[in-house]
Short mmCIF file of C-alpha atoms and ligand atoms in Angstrom, two decimals:
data_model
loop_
_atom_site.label_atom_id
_atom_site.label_comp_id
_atom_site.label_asym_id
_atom_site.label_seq_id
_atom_site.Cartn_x
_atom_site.Cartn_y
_atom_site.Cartn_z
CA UNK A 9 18.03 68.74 7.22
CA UNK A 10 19.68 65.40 5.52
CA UNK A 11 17.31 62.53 6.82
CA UNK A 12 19.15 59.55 8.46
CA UNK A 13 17.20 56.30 8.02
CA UNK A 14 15.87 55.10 11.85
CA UNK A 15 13.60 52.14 13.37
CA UNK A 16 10.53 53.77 12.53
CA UNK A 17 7.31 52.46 13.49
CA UNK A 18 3.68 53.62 11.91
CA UNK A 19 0.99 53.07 14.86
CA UNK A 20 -2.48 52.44 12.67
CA UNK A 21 -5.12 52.58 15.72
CA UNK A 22 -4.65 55.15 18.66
CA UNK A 23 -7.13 52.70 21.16
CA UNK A 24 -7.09 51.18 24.43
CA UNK A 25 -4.25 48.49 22.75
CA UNK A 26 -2.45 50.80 20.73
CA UNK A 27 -1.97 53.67 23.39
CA UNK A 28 -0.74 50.81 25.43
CA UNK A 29 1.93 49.98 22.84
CA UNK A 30 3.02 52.99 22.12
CA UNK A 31 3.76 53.87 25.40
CA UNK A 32 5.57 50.67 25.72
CA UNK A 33 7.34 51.22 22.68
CA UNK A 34 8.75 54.46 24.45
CA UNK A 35 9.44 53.00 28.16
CA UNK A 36 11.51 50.50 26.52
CA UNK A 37 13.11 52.37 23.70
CA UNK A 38 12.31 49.97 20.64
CA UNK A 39 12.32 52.77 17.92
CA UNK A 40 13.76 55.63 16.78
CA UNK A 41 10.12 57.48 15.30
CA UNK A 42 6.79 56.73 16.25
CA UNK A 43 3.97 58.08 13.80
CA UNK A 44 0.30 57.47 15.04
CA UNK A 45 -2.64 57.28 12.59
CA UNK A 46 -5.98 57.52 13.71
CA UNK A 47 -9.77 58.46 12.91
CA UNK A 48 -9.74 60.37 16.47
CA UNK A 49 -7.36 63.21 15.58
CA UNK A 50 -7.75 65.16 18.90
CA UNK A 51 -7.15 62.09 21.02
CA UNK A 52 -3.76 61.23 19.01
CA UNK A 53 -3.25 64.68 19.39
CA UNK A 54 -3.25 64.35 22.95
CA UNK A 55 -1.58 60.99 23.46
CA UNK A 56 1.28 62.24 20.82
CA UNK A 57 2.33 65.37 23.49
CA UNK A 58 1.68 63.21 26.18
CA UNK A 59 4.49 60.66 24.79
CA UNK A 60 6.80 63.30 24.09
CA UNK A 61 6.90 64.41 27.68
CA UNK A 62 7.83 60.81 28.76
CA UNK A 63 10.47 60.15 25.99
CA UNK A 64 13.12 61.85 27.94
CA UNK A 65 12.93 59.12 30.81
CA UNK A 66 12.19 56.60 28.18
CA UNK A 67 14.74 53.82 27.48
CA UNK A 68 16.36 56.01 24.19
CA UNK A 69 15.58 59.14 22.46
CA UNK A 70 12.59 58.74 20.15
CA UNK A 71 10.36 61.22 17.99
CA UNK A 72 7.01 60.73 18.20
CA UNK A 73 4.36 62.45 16.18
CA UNK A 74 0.64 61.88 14.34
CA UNK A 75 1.00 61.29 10.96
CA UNK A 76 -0.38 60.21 7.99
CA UNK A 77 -0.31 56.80 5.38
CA UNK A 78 2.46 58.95 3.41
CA UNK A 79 4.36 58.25 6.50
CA UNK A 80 4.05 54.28 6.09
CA UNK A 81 6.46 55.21 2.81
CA UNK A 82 10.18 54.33 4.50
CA UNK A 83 8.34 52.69 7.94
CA UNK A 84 9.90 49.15 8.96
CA UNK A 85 6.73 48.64 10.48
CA UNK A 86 3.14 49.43 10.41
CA UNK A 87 1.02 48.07 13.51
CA UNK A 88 -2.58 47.65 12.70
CA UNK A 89 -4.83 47.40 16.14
CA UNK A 90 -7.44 49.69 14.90
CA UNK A 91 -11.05 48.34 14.63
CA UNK A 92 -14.57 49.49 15.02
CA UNK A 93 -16.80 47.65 17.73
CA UNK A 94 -20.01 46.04 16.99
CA UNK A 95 -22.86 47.49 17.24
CA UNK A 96 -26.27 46.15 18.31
CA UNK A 97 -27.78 43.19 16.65
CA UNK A 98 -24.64 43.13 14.44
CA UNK A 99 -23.65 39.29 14.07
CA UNK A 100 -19.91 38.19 14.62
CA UNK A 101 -19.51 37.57 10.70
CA UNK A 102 -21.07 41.08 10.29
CA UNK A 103 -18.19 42.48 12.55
CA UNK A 104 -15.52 40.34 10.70
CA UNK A 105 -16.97 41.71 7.02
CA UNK A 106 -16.79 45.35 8.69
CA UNK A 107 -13.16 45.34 9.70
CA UNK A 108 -12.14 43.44 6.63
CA UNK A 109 -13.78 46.09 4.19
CA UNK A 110 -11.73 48.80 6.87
CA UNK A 111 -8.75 46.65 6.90
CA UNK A 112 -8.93 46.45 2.64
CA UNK A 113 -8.57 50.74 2.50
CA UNK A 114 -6.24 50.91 5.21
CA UNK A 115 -3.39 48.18 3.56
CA UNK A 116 -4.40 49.46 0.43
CA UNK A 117 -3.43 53.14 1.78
CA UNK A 118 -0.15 51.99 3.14
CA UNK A 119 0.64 49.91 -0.07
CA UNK A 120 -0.13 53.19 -2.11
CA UNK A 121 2.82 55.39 0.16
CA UNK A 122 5.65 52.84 -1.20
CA UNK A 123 5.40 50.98 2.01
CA UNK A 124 8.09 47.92 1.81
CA UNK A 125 8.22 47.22 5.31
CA UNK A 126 6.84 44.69 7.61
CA UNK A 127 3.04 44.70 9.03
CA UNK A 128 2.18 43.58 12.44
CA UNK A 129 -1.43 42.76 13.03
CA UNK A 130 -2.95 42.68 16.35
CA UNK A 131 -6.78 43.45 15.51
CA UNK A 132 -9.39 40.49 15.99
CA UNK A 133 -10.29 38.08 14.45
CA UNK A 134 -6.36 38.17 13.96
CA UNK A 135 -5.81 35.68 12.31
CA UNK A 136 -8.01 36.48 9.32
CA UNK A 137 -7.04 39.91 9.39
CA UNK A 138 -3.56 38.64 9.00
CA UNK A 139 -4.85 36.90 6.05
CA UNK A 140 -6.49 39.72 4.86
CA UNK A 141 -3.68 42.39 5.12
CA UNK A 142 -1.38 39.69 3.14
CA UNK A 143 -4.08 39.68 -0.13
CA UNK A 144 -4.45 43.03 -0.27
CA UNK A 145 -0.66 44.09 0.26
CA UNK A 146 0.35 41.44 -1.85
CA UNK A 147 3.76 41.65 0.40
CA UNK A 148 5.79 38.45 0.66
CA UNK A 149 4.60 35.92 3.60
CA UNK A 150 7.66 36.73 5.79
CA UNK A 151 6.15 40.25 5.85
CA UNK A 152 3.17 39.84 7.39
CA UNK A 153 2.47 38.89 10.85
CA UNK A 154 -0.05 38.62 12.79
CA UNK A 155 0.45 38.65 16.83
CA UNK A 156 -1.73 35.21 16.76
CA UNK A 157 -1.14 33.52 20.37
CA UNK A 158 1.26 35.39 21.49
CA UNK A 159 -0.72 36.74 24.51
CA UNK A 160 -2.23 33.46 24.89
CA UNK A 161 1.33 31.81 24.85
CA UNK A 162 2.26 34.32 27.88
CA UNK A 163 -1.05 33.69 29.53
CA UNK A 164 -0.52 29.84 29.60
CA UNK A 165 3.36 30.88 30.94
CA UNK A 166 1.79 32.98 33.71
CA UNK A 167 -0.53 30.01 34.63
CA UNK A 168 2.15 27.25 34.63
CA UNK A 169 4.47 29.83 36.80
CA UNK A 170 2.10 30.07 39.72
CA UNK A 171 1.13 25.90 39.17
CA UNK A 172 4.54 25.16 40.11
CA UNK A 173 6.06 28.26 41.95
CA UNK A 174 8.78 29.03 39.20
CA UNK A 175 9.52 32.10 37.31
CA UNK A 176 7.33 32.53 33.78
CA UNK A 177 10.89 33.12 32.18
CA UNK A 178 12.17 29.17 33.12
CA UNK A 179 8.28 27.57 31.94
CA UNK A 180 8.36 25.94 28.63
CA UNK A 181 4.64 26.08 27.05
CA UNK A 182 2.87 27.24 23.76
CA UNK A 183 -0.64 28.18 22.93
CA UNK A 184 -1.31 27.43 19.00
CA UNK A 185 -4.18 27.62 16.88
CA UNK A 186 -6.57 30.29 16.38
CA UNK A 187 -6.36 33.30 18.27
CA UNK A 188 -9.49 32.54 20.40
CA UNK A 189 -12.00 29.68 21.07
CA UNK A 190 -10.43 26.85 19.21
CA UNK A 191 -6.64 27.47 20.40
CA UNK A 192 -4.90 24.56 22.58
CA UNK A 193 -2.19 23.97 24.64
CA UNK A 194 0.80 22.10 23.69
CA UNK A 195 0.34 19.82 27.14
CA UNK A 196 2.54 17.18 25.89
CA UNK A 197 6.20 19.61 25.26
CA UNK A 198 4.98 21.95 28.36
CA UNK A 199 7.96 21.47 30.55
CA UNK A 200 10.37 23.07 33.36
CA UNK A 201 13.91 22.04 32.73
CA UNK A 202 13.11 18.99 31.02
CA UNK A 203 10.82 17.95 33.38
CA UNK A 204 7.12 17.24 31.53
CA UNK A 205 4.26 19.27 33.09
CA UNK A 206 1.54 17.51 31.80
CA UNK A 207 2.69 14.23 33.35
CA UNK A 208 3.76 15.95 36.57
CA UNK A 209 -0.10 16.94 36.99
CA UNK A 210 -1.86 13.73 35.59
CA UNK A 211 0.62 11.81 38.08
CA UNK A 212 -0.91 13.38 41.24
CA UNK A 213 -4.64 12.53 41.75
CA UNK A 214 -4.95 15.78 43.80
CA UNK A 215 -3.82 18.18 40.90
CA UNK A 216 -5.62 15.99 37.99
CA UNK A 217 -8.39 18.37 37.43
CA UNK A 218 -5.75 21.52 36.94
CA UNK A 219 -5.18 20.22 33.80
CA UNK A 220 -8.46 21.19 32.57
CA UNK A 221 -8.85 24.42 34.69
CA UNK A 222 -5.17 26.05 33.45
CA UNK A 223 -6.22 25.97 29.92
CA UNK A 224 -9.92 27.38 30.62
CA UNK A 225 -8.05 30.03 32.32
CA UNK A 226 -5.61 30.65 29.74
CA UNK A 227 -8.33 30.45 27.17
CA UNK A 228 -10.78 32.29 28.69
CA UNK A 229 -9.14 34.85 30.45
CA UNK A 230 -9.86 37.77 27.89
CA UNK A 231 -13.69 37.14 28.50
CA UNK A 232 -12.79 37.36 32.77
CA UNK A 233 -10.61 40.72 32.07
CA UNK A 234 -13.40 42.29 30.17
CA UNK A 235 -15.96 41.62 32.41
CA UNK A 236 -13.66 43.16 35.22
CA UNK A 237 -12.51 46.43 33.19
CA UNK A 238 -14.31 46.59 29.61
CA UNK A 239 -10.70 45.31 27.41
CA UNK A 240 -7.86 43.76 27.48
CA UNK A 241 -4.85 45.96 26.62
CA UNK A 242 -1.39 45.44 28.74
CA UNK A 243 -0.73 42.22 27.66
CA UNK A 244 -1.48 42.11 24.10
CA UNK A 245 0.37 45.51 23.86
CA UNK A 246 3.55 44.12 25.73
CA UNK A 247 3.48 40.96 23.08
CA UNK A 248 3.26 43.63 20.45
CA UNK A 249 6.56 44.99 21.94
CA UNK A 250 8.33 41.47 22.17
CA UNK A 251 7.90 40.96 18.41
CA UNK A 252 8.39 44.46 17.16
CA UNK A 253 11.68 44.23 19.20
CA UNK A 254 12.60 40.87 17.65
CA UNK A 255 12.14 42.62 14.26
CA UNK A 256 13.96 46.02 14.33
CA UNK A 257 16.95 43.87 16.70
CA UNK A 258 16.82 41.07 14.22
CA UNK A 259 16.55 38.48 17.14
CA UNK A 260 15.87 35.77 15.63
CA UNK A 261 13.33 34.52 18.31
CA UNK A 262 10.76 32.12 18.20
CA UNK A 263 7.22 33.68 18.90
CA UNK A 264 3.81 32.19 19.05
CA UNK A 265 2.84 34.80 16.17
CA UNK A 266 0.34 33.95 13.38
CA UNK A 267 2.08 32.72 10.31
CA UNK A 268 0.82 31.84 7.01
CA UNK A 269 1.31 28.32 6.41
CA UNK A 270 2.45 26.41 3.19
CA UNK A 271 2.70 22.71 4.40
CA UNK A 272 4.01 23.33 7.66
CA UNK A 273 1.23 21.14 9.58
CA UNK A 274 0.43 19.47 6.61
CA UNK A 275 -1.73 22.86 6.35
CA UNK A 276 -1.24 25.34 3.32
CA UNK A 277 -3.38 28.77 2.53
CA UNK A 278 -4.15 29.97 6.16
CA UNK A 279 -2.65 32.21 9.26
CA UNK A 280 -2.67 30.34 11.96
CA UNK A 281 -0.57 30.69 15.50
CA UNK A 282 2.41 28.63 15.49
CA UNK A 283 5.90 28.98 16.81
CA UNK A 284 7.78 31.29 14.16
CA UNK A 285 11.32 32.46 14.08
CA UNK A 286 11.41 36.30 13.83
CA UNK A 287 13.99 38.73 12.71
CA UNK A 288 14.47 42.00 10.53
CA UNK A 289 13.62 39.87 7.53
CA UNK A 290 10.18 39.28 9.51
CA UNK A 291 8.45 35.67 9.82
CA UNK A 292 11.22 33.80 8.05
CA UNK A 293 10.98 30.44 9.44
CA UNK A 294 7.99 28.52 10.97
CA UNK A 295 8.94 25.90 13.55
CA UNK A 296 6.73 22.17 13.75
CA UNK A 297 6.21 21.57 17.20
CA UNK A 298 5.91 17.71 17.73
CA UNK A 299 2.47 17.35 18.52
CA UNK A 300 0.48 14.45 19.78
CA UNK A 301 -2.38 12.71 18.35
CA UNK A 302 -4.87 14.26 20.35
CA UNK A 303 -3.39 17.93 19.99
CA UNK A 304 -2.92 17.69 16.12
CA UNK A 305 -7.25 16.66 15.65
CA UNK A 306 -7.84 19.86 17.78
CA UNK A 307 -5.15 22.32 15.38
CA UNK A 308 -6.61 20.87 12.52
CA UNK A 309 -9.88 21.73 13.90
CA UNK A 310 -8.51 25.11 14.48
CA UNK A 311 -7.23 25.79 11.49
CA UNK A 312 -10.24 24.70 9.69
CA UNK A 313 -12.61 27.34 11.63
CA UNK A 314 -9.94 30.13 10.76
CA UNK A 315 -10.35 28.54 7.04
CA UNK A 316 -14.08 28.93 7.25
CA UNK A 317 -13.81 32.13 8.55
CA UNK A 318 -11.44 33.14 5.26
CA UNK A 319 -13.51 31.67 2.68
CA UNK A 320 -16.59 33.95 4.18
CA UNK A 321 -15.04 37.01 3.35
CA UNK A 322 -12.50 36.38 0.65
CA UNK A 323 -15.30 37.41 -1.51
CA UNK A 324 -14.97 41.25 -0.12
CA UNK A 325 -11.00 41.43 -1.04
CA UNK A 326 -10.87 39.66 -4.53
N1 NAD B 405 -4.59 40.07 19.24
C1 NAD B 405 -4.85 40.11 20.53
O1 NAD B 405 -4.35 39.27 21.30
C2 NAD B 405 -5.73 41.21 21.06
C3 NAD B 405 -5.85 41.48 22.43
C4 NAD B 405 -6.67 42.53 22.83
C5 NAD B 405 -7.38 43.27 21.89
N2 NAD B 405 -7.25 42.96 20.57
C6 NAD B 405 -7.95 43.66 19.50
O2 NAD B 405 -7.36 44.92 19.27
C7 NAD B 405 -8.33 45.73 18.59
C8 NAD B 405 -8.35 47.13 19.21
O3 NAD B 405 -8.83 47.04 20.53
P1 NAD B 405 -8.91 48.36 21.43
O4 NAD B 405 -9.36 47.93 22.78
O5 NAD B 405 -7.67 49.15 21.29
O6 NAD B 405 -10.09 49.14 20.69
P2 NAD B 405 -10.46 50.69 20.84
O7 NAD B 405 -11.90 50.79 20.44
O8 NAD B 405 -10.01 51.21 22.15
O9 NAD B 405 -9.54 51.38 19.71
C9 NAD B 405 -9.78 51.23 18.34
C10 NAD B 405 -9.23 52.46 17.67
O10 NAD B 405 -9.30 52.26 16.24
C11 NAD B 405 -9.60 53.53 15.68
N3 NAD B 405 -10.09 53.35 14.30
C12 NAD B 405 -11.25 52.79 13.89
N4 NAD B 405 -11.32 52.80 12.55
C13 NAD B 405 -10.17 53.38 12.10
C14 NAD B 405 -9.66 53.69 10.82
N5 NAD B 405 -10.35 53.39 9.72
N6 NAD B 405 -8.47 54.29 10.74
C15 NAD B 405 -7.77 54.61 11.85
N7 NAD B 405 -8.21 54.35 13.09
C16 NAD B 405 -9.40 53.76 13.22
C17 NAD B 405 -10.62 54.13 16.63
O11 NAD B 405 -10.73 55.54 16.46
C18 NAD B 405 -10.02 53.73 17.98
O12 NAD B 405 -9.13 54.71 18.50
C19 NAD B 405 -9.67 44.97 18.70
O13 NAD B 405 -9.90 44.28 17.49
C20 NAD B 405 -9.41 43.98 19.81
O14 NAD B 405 -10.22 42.83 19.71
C21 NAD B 405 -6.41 41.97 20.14
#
């Protein structure tokens, strides 16, 4: 049969996130071919005849079947969110230096099937990982994006929503920075229809302290989820969605995604989250947000633990 080039997606990482995003990927009918990759044959197995029963109420036709890295060869894009957990007594850098060495093999795979494409990372640290995928691919920076603070971004929306009894759609507010600990809000351009949020709360001695509390709970909300049901999966997964549909639509939206910087911040040689425009061509233009004195010491201070963080395992990918 004569093969007709589709939106075709490569799934690398069959878990709790990337189950989630495929079957996103097929409610909202993003793509035209789905291939999952993963160590766990049988479960992909399962999920793959599982998503082929709900294509046909999905929102388009789509083929979806396990695959293999030969099948990266004409993707437009290969997700990575496949990672192994730590085990006991492992240290954080020791999980880090794990993926990354898994992460090197898997981009080098891809690479090797005459992938030209665009990769979409969502495994943590992400940011690094991001970093990592770009060295070893060797792929333009437009091409490689990581999913950064996207979730955060959304998690800040959601916060800001219920603060002031508006819809998430009409809040205006970014999380930037690192994926994680060191990642701030962007208090002083958080608004509703002009109006600024950060002032609206300082203003009113009763709502002072939800400042303070909004970010914790933006910032610490993965650690509350996991606690409750052992990951965090839905929203990550619908972020995932958001960008991959911004790509194969060429939207041209602006995402909190994790871009690699060069200048932009007066920052150069590092993924960090930032707002990005994002079409077909990928991460093609990173936006500076206006930041305020306060909020540009804690990015820097951001971007220098994700720094850190590179130079400790740039040693494992030269
Ligand atoms: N970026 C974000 O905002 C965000 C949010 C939530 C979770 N995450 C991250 O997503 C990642 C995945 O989380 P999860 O809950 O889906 O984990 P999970 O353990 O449920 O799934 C991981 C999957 O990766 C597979 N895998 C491991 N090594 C592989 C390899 N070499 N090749 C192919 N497949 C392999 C495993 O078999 C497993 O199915 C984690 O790093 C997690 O921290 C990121």
């Amino acid at each position: 049969m004569e093969y007709i080039k589709s939106n075709k997606v490569v799934l690398i990482g069959d878990g709790a996130v990337g189950s989630s995003y495929a079957f996103a990927l097929v409610a909202q009918g993003v793509a035209d071919e789905l291939v999952i990759i993963d160590l766990a044959e049988e479960k992909v197995k399962g999920d793959v005849m599982d998503l082929n029963h709900a294509a046909p109420y999905g929102g388009s036709p789509i083929k979806i079947k396990a695959g293999s890295y030969k099948d990266c060869d004409n993707a437009d894009i290969v997700v990575i969110i496949c990672w192994r957990c730590s085990k006991k007594g492992e240290t954080r850098l020791d999980l880090i230096e794990k993926n990354t060495k898994i992460f090197k093999n898997i981009v080098s795979e891809v690479m090797d099937s005459g992938f030209d494409g665009i990769f979409l990372v969502a495994t943590n640290p992400v940011d690094v990982l991001t970093y990592v995928t770009r060295e070893v691919s060797g792929l333009p920076k437009e091409k490689v994006i990581g999913s950064g603070t996207i979730l955060d971004t959304a998690r800040f929306k959601y916060e800001l929503a219920e603060e002031f009894g508006v819809s998430d759609r009409s809040v205006h507010g970014q999380i930037i920075g690192e994926h994680g600990d060191s990642e701030l809000a962007v208090w002083s351009q958080a608004n509703i229809a002009g109006q600024p949020l950060y002032q609206l709360l300082k203003d009113d001695p009763e709502r002072q302290h939800r400042i303070e509390e909004i970010f914790v709970n933006t910032r610490d909300a993965a650690y509350d989820i996991i606690q409750a049901k052992g990951a965090t999966y839905y929203g990550i997964a619908m972020g995932l969605v958001h960008i991959t549909k911004a790509i194969l639509n060429n939207q041209n939206l602006v995402l909190t995604v994790s871009s690699y910087l060069e200048g932009e911040y007066d920052q150069k040689g590092v993924y960090v989250g930032v707002p990005t425009k994002i079409n077909r061509q990928g991460a093609v233009k990173v936006f500076e947000i206006p930041l305020s004195e306060e909020e540009e010491r804690l990015f820097n201070n951001s971007v220098n633990i994700l720094k850190e963080m590179q130079n400790k395992i740039s040693h494992l990918i030269a």
